[in-house]
Amino acid sequence: MHKYDTLQEWIEKEGNSHIGENGSYADAEGRDIPLSAKDSLAHIYGHPMWEGYGRNLYAPWGDLETIEKTEQFTFGAISDWCGWGSQRSLEDLNRMQDLNAQGKMAVHSIYPPEACSEENHKACAQIVLFKGNPGSPLALVAAGGGYQVVCSIWEGYPYAMELLSQGYHVAVLKYRTGYQLKAKDRLGQRREAEEDMIQAVRFLTEHQEQLGIEMENYTMIGSSAGGGLITQFVFGYYGSLYKREGLPRPATINLIYTDRFLFYEPEWNIDITFGEADRDLAVFCIVGEMDAFGGDAVMDRKMPELRAALGDSKVCYRKFPAGFYHGAGLGTGTPGEGWLQAAIDFWKEQNGGEL
């Protein structure tokens, strides 16, 4: 529980005792200086590994006002306030710093320059690509955040570091959210974010050789709202995209605590259905009991339909005890800990036991 009811109250009462440090990113010999909990958020955002896009790719808020009024505070204090803990995040950041120095991390805008000039917020749709072993397949990761923010700090980069440790290429998608969206209604905002997911697959497919990746047997991993983008891509848009552009379908998709807003929304009259055309797809789903957004109820309702359409061997559904909460990320210390390895194993099984 927070000591204060709002972030603004914490800033007013304790903020001055948590002003972060801003310094160099390298020592006199040119060696990278590890990032620490004492560093300010501004220092984290400004790191060269983000190629000038640190605010867009790492800020835990989707509105400029909050980003600006919090960036002077320490990463550790803000991590504690947000509840994700700074230790794992700092480990990931410092590993990413090393990967960047090795040429194994790069930021890419997914829309061409002309599209960004016509609609400037499209420049905010980006991927952070981490290079694995040559010939290994790719995982496309989309974090959640209710289309108001993309929570890659705990649902994107931690997944990427785990996948990378096993040699896979990983692309973490930053789709447009919050002030970056033209639409003000939830359905319109979701449609714009879905457009970014489609463009991410298009960009990765068209630039495979240049990026040093292959899209054959790729997988998609989406948490909460990110899972909603994936369900729409594979079940809603894919048929027309394949016929029109030949975009590849993923070997597996992984839906992590996908909640009721993602499969359907009553007032929108949207309820994804499955059919014969989906039989070549494999789906891995996890959720916790008593999910805060009703994800377990939706999963329970949709799984029989999904199994009937795809076949039992193509569907893996795990419902964990309530300790695996909505937003748990990797689930470390919860009943869901280890789900990512289970998802990787399922991915391998769908490819005959190896990738």
PDB file of N, CA, C and O in Angstrom, residues 176-226:
ATOM      1  N   ARG A 176       1.617   3.247 -30.237  1.00  0.00           N
ATOM      2  CA  ARG A 176       1.153   4.554 -29.792  1.00  0.00           C
ATOM      3  C   ARG A 176       0.101   4.418 -28.696  1.00  0.00           C
ATOM      4  O   ARG A 176      -0.765   3.550 -28.752  1.00  0.00           O
ATOM      5  N   THR A 177       0.188   5.314 -27.717  1.00  0.00           N
ATOM      6  CA  THR A 177      -0.767   5.320 -26.606  1.00  0.00           C
ATOM      7  C   THR A 177      -1.023   6.757 -26.162  1.00  0.00           C
ATOM      8  O   THR A 177      -0.307   7.680 -26.552  1.00  0.00           O
ATOM      9  N   GLY A 178      -2.035   6.928 -25.319  1.00  0.00           N
ATOM     10  CA  GLY A 178      -2.268   8.207 -24.673  1.00  0.00           C
ATOM     11  C   GLY A 178      -2.313   9.385 -25.624  1.00  0.00           C
ATOM     12  O   GLY A 178      -3.056   9.390 -26.613  1.00  0.00           O
ATOM     13  N   TYR A 179      -1.484  10.391 -25.338  1.00  0.00           N
ATOM     14  CA  TYR A 179      -1.496  11.626 -26.121  1.00  0.00           C
ATOM     15  C   TYR A 179      -1.029  11.415 -27.557  1.00  0.00           C
ATOM     16  O   TYR A 179      -1.237  12.279 -28.430  1.00  0.00           O
ATOM     17  N   GLN A 180      -0.416  10.270 -27.855  1.00  0.00           N
ATOM     18  CA  GLN A 180       0.073   9.995 -29.203  1.00  0.00           C
ATOM     19  C   GLN A 180      -1.032   9.528 -30.148  1.00  0.00           C
ATOM     20  O   GLN A 180      -0.807   9.397 -31.355  1.00  0.00           O
ATOM     21  N   LEU A 181      -2.220   9.249 -29.596  1.00  0.00           N
ATOM     22  CA  LEU A 181      -3.338   8.754 -30.393  1.00  0.00           C
ATOM     23  C   LEU A 181      -4.256   9.899 -30.810  1.00  0.00           C
ATOM     24  O   LEU A 181      -4.549  10.798 -30.023  1.00  0.00           O
ATOM     25  N   LYS A 182      -4.731   9.833 -32.039  1.00  0.00           N
ATOM     26  CA  LYS A 182      -5.697  10.831 -32.499  1.00  0.00           C
ATOM     27  C   LYS A 182      -7.062  10.600 -31.867  1.00  0.00           C
ATOM     28  O   LYS A 182      -7.751  11.534 -31.488  1.00  0.00           O
ATOM     29  N   ALA A 183      -7.469   9.341 -31.785  1.00  0.00           N
ATOM     30  CA  ALA A 183      -8.795   8.998 -31.272  1.00  0.00           C
ATOM     31  C   ALA A 183      -8.887   9.266 -29.774  1.00  0.00           C
ATOM     32  O   ALA A 183      -7.913   9.094 -29.039  1.00  0.00           O
ATOM     33  N   LYS A 184     -10.050   9.660 -29.322  1.00  0.00           N
ATOM     34  CA  LYS A 184     -10.284   9.901 -27.902  1.00  0.00           C
ATOM     35  C   LYS A 184     -11.162   8.821 -27.275  1.00  0.00           C
ATOM     36  O   LYS A 184     -11.188   8.673 -26.054  1.00  0.00           O
ATOM     37  N   ASP A 185     -11.888   8.051 -28.104  1.00  0.00           N
ATOM     38  CA  ASP A 185     -12.703   6.958 -27.587  1.00  0.00           C
ATOM     39  C   ASP A 185     -11.877   5.680 -27.541  1.00  0.00           C
ATOM     40  O   ASP A 185     -10.904   5.509 -28.285  1.00  0.00           O
ATOM     41  N   ARG A 186     -12.252   4.739 -26.661  1.00  0.00           N
ATOM     42  CA  ARG A 186     -11.440   3.540 -26.445  1.00  0.00           C
ATOM     43  C   ARG A 186     -11.346   2.658 -27.682  1.00  0.00           C
ATOM     44  O   ARG A 186     -10.292   2.089 -27.959  1.00  0.00           O
ATOM     45  N   LEU A 187     -12.447   2.511 -28.409  1.00  0.00           N
ATOM     46  CA  LEU A 187     -12.397   1.672 -29.603  1.00  0.00           C
ATOM     47  C   LEU A 187     -11.479   2.283 -30.647  1.00  0.00           C
ATOM     48  O   LEU A 187     -10.661   1.582 -31.255  1.00  0.00           O
ATOM     49  N   GLY A 188     -11.573   3.592 -30.840  1.00  0.00           N
ATOM     50  CA  GLY A 188     -10.702   4.258 -31.804  1.00  0.00           C
ATOM     51  C   GLY A 188      -9.239   4.152 -31.418  1.00  0.00           C
ATOM     52  O   GLY A 188      -8.363   3.950 -32.265  1.00  0.00           O
ATOM     53  N   GLN A 189      -8.952   4.281 -30.116  1.00  0.00           N
ATOM     54  CA  GLN A 189      -7.572   4.162 -29.646  1.00  0.00           C
ATOM     55  C   GLN A 189      -7.032   2.756 -29.891  1.00  0.00           C
ATOM     56  O   GLN A 189      -5.896   2.575 -30.315  1.00  0.00           O
ATOM     57  N   ARG A 190      -7.889   1.764 -29.631  1.00  0.00           N
ATOM     58  CA  ARG A 190      -7.450   0.389 -29.860  1.00  0.00           C
ATOM     59  C   ARG A 190      -7.161   0.159 -31.332  1.00  0.00           C
ATOM     60  O   ARG A 190      -6.182  -0.505 -31.689  1.00  0.00           O
ATOM     61  N   ARG A 191      -7.994   0.702 -32.217  1.00  0.00           N
ATOM     62  CA  ARG A 191      -7.789   0.511 -33.651  1.00  0.00           C
ATOM     63  C   ARG A 191      -6.456   1.119 -34.109  1.00  0.00           C
ATOM     64  O   ARG A 191      -5.756   0.537 -34.948  1.00  0.00           O
ATOM     65  N   GLU A 192      -6.098   2.261 -33.563  1.00  0.00           N
ATOM     66  CA  GLU A 192      -4.813   2.870 -33.926  1.00  0.00           C
ATOM     67  C   GLU A 192      -3.649   2.027 -33.431  1.00  0.00           C
ATOM     68  O   GLU A 192      -2.646   1.857 -34.131  1.00  0.00           O
ATOM     69  N   ALA A 193      -3.766   1.491 -32.215  1.00  0.00           N
ATOM     70  CA  ALA A 193      -2.712   0.626 -31.690  1.00  0.00           C
ATOM     71  C   ALA A 193      -2.612  -0.656 -32.514  1.00  0.00           C
ATOM     72  O   ALA A 193      -1.507  -1.163 -32.751  1.00  0.00           O
ATOM     73  N   GLU A 194      -3.759  -1.185 -32.975  1.00  0.00           N
ATOM     74  CA  GLU A 194      -3.752  -2.376 -33.828  1.00  0.00           C
ATOM     75  C   GLU A 194      -3.025  -2.090 -35.142  1.00  0.00           C
ATOM     76  O   GLU A 194      -2.315  -2.955 -35.669  1.00  0.00           O
ATOM     77  N   GLU A 195      -3.205  -0.885 -35.648  1.00  0.00           N
ATOM     78  CA  GLU A 195      -2.499  -0.481 -36.870  1.00  0.00           C
ATOM     79  C   GLU A 195      -0.989  -0.563 -36.673  1.00  0.00           C
ATOM     80  O   GLU A 195      -0.246  -0.981 -37.570  1.00  0.00           O
ATOM     81  N   ASP A 196      -0.503  -0.188 -35.477  1.00  0.00           N
ATOM     82  CA  ASP A 196       0.930  -0.253 -35.187  1.00  0.00           C
ATOM     83  C   ASP A 196       1.414  -1.700 -35.122  1.00  0.00           C
ATOM     84  O   ASP A 196       2.539  -2.005 -35.540  1.00  0.00           O
ATOM     85  N   MET A 197       0.597  -2.602 -34.575  1.00  0.00           N
ATOM     86  CA  MET A 197       0.979  -4.012 -34.527  1.00  0.00           C
ATOM     87  C   MET A 197       1.133  -4.567 -35.939  1.00  0.00           C
ATOM     88  O   MET A 197       2.116  -5.263 -36.249  1.00  0.00           O
ATOM     89  N   ILE A 198       0.182  -4.255 -36.801  1.00  0.00           N
ATOM     90  CA  ILE A 198       0.266  -4.712 -38.198  1.00  0.00           C
ATOM     91  C   ILE A 198       1.517  -4.152 -38.859  1.00  0.00           C
ATOM     92  O   ILE A 198       2.251  -4.869 -39.546  1.00  0.00           O
ATOM     93  N   GLN A 199       1.781  -2.871 -38.629  1.00  0.00           N
ATOM     94  CA  GLN A 199       2.951  -2.233 -39.246  1.00  0.00           C
ATOM     95  C   GLN A 199       4.245  -2.831 -38.714  1.00  0.00           C
ATOM     96  O   GLN A 199       5.231  -2.937 -39.453  1.00  0.00           O
ATOM     97  N   ALA A 200       4.264  -3.230 -37.448  1.00  0.00           N
ATOM     98  CA  ALA A 200       5.467  -3.848 -36.888  1.00  0.00           C
ATOM     99  C   ALA A 200       5.791  -5.149 -37.614  1.00  0.00           C
ATOM    100  O   ALA A 200       6.950  -5.413 -37.971  1.00  0.00           O
ATOM    101  N   VAL A 201       4.772  -5.980 -37.851  1.00  0.00           N
ATOM    102  CA  VAL A 201       4.992  -7.238 -38.587  1.00  0.00           C
ATOM    103  C   VAL A 201       5.413  -6.934 -40.014  1.00  0.00           C
ATOM    104  O   VAL A 201       6.312  -7.578 -40.565  1.00  0.00           O
ATOM    105  N   ARG A 202       4.788  -5.937 -40.606  1.00  0.00           N
ATOM    106  CA  ARG A 202       5.135  -5.543 -41.979  1.00  0.00           C
ATOM    107  C   ARG A 202       6.592  -5.071 -42.039  1.00  0.00           C
ATOM    108  O   ARG A 202       7.354  -5.482 -42.931  1.00  0.00           O
ATOM    109  N   PHE A 203       7.000  -4.207 -41.102  1.00  0.00           N
ATOM    110  CA  PHE A 203       8.369  -3.684 -41.090  1.00  0.00           C
ATOM    111  C   PHE A 203       9.387  -4.816 -40.911  1.00  0.00           C
ATOM    112  O   PHE A 203      10.391  -4.877 -41.641  1.00  0.00           O
ATOM    113  N   LEU A 204       9.149  -5.690 -39.952  1.00  0.00           N
ATOM    114  CA  LEU A 204      10.087  -6.789 -39.694  1.00  0.00           C
ATOM    115  C   LEU A 204      10.185  -7.725 -40.900  1.00  0.00           C
ATOM    116  O   LEU A 204      11.273  -8.210 -41.232  1.00  0.00           O
ATOM    117  N   THR A 205       9.054  -7.954 -41.559  1.00  0.00           N
ATOM    118  CA  THR A 205       9.042  -8.843 -42.724  1.00  0.00           C
ATOM    119  C   THR A 205       9.788  -8.227 -43.895  1.00  0.00           C
ATOM    120  O   THR A 205      10.601  -8.890 -44.557  1.00  0.00           O
ATOM    121  N   GLU A 206       9.542  -6.960 -44.149  1.00  0.00           N
ATOM    122  CA  GLU A 206      10.160  -6.292 -45.303  1.00  0.00           C
ATOM    123  C   GLU A 206      11.649  -6.039 -45.116  1.00  0.00           C
ATOM    124  O   GLU A 206      12.378  -5.883 -46.092  1.00  0.00           O
ATOM    125  N   HIS A 207      12.119  -6.004 -43.856  1.00  0.00           N
ATOM    126  CA  HIS A 207      13.525  -5.682 -43.588  1.00  0.00           C
ATOM    127  C   HIS A 207      14.284  -6.845 -42.973  1.00  0.00           C
ATOM    128  O   HIS A 207      15.297  -6.629 -42.294  1.00  0.00           O
ATOM    129  N   GLN A 208      13.838  -8.071 -43.201  1.00  0.00           N
ATOM    130  CA  GLN A 208      14.487  -9.237 -42.588  1.00  0.00           C
ATOM    131  C   GLN A 208      15.982  -9.301 -42.871  1.00  0.00           C
ATOM    132  O   GLN A 208      16.792  -9.471 -41.960  1.00  0.00           O
ATOM    133  N   GLU A 209      16.348  -9.161 -44.128  1.00  0.00           N
ATOM    134  CA  GLU A 209      17.762  -9.279 -44.492  1.00  0.00           C
ATOM    135  C   GLU A 209      18.583  -8.165 -43.868  1.00  0.00           C
ATOM    136  O   GLU A 209      19.661  -8.406 -43.310  1.00  0.00           O
ATOM    137  N   GLN A 210      18.071  -6.947 -43.938  1.00  0.00           N
ATOM    138  CA  GLN A 210      18.779  -5.794 -43.379  1.00  0.00           C
ATOM    139  C   GLN A 210      18.954  -5.931 -41.868  1.00  0.00           C
ATOM    140  O   GLN A 210      20.007  -5.582 -41.309  1.00  0.00           O
ATOM    141  N   LEU A 211      17.937  -6.454 -41.182  1.00  0.00           N
ATOM    142  CA  LEU A 211      17.969  -6.577 -39.727  1.00  0.00           C
ATOM    143  C   LEU A 211      18.688  -7.841 -39.262  1.00  0.00           C
ATOM    144  O   LEU A 211      19.005  -7.968 -38.072  1.00  0.00           O
ATOM    145  N   GLY A 212      18.913  -8.786 -40.166  1.00  0.00           N
ATOM    146  CA  GLY A 212      19.583 -10.032 -39.793  1.00  0.00           C
ATOM    147  C   GLY A 212      18.686 -10.992 -39.036  1.00  0.00           C
ATOM    148  O   GLY A 212      19.143 -11.692 -38.132  1.00  0.00           O
ATOM    149  N   ILE A 213      17.395 -10.996 -39.389  1.00  0.00           N
ATOM    150  CA  ILE A 213      16.435 -11.873 -38.729  1.00  0.00           C
ATOM    151  C   ILE A 213      15.667 -12.678 -39.772  1.00  0.00           C
ATOM    152  O   ILE A 213      15.765 -12.412 -40.971  1.00  0.00           O
ATOM    153  N   GLU A 214      14.907 -13.665 -39.291  1.00  0.00           N
ATOM    154  CA  GLU A 214      14.004 -14.421 -40.148  1.00  0.00           C
ATOM    155  C   GLU A 214      12.645 -14.468 -39.469  1.00  0.00           C
ATOM    156  O   GLU A 214      12.559 -14.669 -38.262  1.00  0.00           O
ATOM    157  N   MET A 215      11.576 -14.293 -40.244  1.00  0.00           N
ATOM    158  CA  MET A 215      10.235 -14.303 -39.682  1.00  0.00           C
ATOM    159  C   MET A 215       9.579 -15.681 -39.724  1.00  0.00           C
ATOM    160  O   MET A 215       8.455 -15.842 -39.248  1.00  0.00           O
ATOM    161  N   GLU A 216      10.263 -16.663 -40.271  1.00  0.00           N
ATOM    162  CA  GLU A 216       9.723 -18.018 -40.250  1.00  0.00           C
ATOM    163  C   GLU A 216       9.655 -18.527 -38.806  1.00  0.00           C
ATOM    164  O   GLU A 216      10.603 -18.387 -38.045  1.00  0.00           O
ATOM    165  N   ASN A 217       8.509 -19.088 -38.437  1.00  0.00           N
ATOM    166  CA  ASN A 217       8.301 -19.649 -37.095  1.00  0.00           C
ATOM    167  C   ASN A 217       8.383 -18.618 -35.972  1.00  0.00           C
ATOM    168  O   ASN A 217       8.671 -18.969 -34.827  1.00  0.00           O
ATOM    169  N   TYR A 218       8.103 -17.357 -36.273  1.00  0.00           N
ATOM    170  CA  TYR A 218       8.160 -16.367 -35.198  1.00  0.00           C
ATOM    171  C   TYR A 218       6.982 -16.544 -34.247  1.00  0.00           C
ATOM    172  O   TYR A 218       5.975 -17.182 -34.564  1.00  0.00           O
ATOM    173  N   THR A 219       7.115 -15.987 -33.046  1.00  0.00           N
ATOM    174  CA  THR A 219       6.044 -16.023 -32.061  1.00  0.00           C
ATOM    175  C   THR A 219       5.692 -14.605 -31.640  1.00  0.00           C
ATOM    176  O   THR A 219       6.486 -13.671 -31.826  1.00  0.00           O
ATOM    177  N   MET A 220       4.492 -14.444 -31.085  1.00  0.00           N
ATOM    178  CA  MET A 220       4.047 -13.151 -30.565  1.00  0.00           C
ATOM    179  C   MET A 220       3.647 -13.338 -29.107  1.00  0.00           C
ATOM    180  O   MET A 220       2.944 -14.307 -28.767  1.00  0.00           O
ATOM    181  N   ILE A 221       4.100 -12.424 -28.253  1.00  0.00           N
ATOM    182  CA  ILE A 221       3.790 -12.482 -26.823  1.00  0.00           C
ATOM    183  C   ILE A 221       3.163 -11.154 -26.423  1.00  0.00           C
ATOM    184  O   ILE A 221       3.787 -10.102 -26.567  1.00  0.00           O
ATOM    185  N   GLY A 222       1.940 -11.199 -25.921  1.00  0.00           N
ATOM    186  CA  GLY A 222       1.258  -9.973 -25.541  1.00  0.00           C
ATOM    187  C   GLY A 222       0.637 -10.065 -24.170  1.00  0.00           C
ATOM    188  O   GLY A 222      -0.084 -11.021 -23.862  1.00  0.00           O
ATOM    189  N   SER A 223       0.921  -9.088 -23.322  1.00  0.00           N
ATOM    190  CA  SER A 223       0.341  -9.021 -21.981  1.00  0.00           C
ATOM    191  C   SER A 223      -0.821  -8.031 -21.994  1.00  0.00           C
ATOM    192  O   SER A 223      -0.699  -6.928 -22.516  1.00  0.00           O
ATOM    193  N   SER A 224      -1.943  -8.429 -21.420  1.00  0.00           N
ATOM    194  CA  SER A 224      -3.103  -7.553 -21.263  1.00  0.00           C
ATOM    195  C   SER A 224      -3.449  -6.873 -22.588  1.00  0.00           C
ATOM    196  O   SER A 224      -3.790  -7.546 -23.563  1.00  0.00           O
ATOM    197  N   ALA A 225      -3.366  -5.547 -22.660  1.00  0.00           N
ATOM    198  CA  ALA A 225      -3.715  -4.838 -23.897  1.00  0.00           C
ATOM    199  C   ALA A 225      -2.868  -5.300 -25.075  1.00  0.00           C
ATOM    200  O   ALA A 225      -3.350  -5.359 -26.213  1.00  0.00           O
ATOM    201  N   GLY A 226      -1.607  -5.643 -24.823  1.00  0.00           N
ATOM    202  CA  GLY A 226      -0.759  -6.168 -25.894  1.00  0.00           C
ATOM    203  C   GLY A 226      -1.297  -7.466 -26.449  1.00  0.00           C
ATOM    204  O   GLY A 226      -1.201  -7.741 -27.654  1.00  0.00           O
TER     205      GLY A 226
END
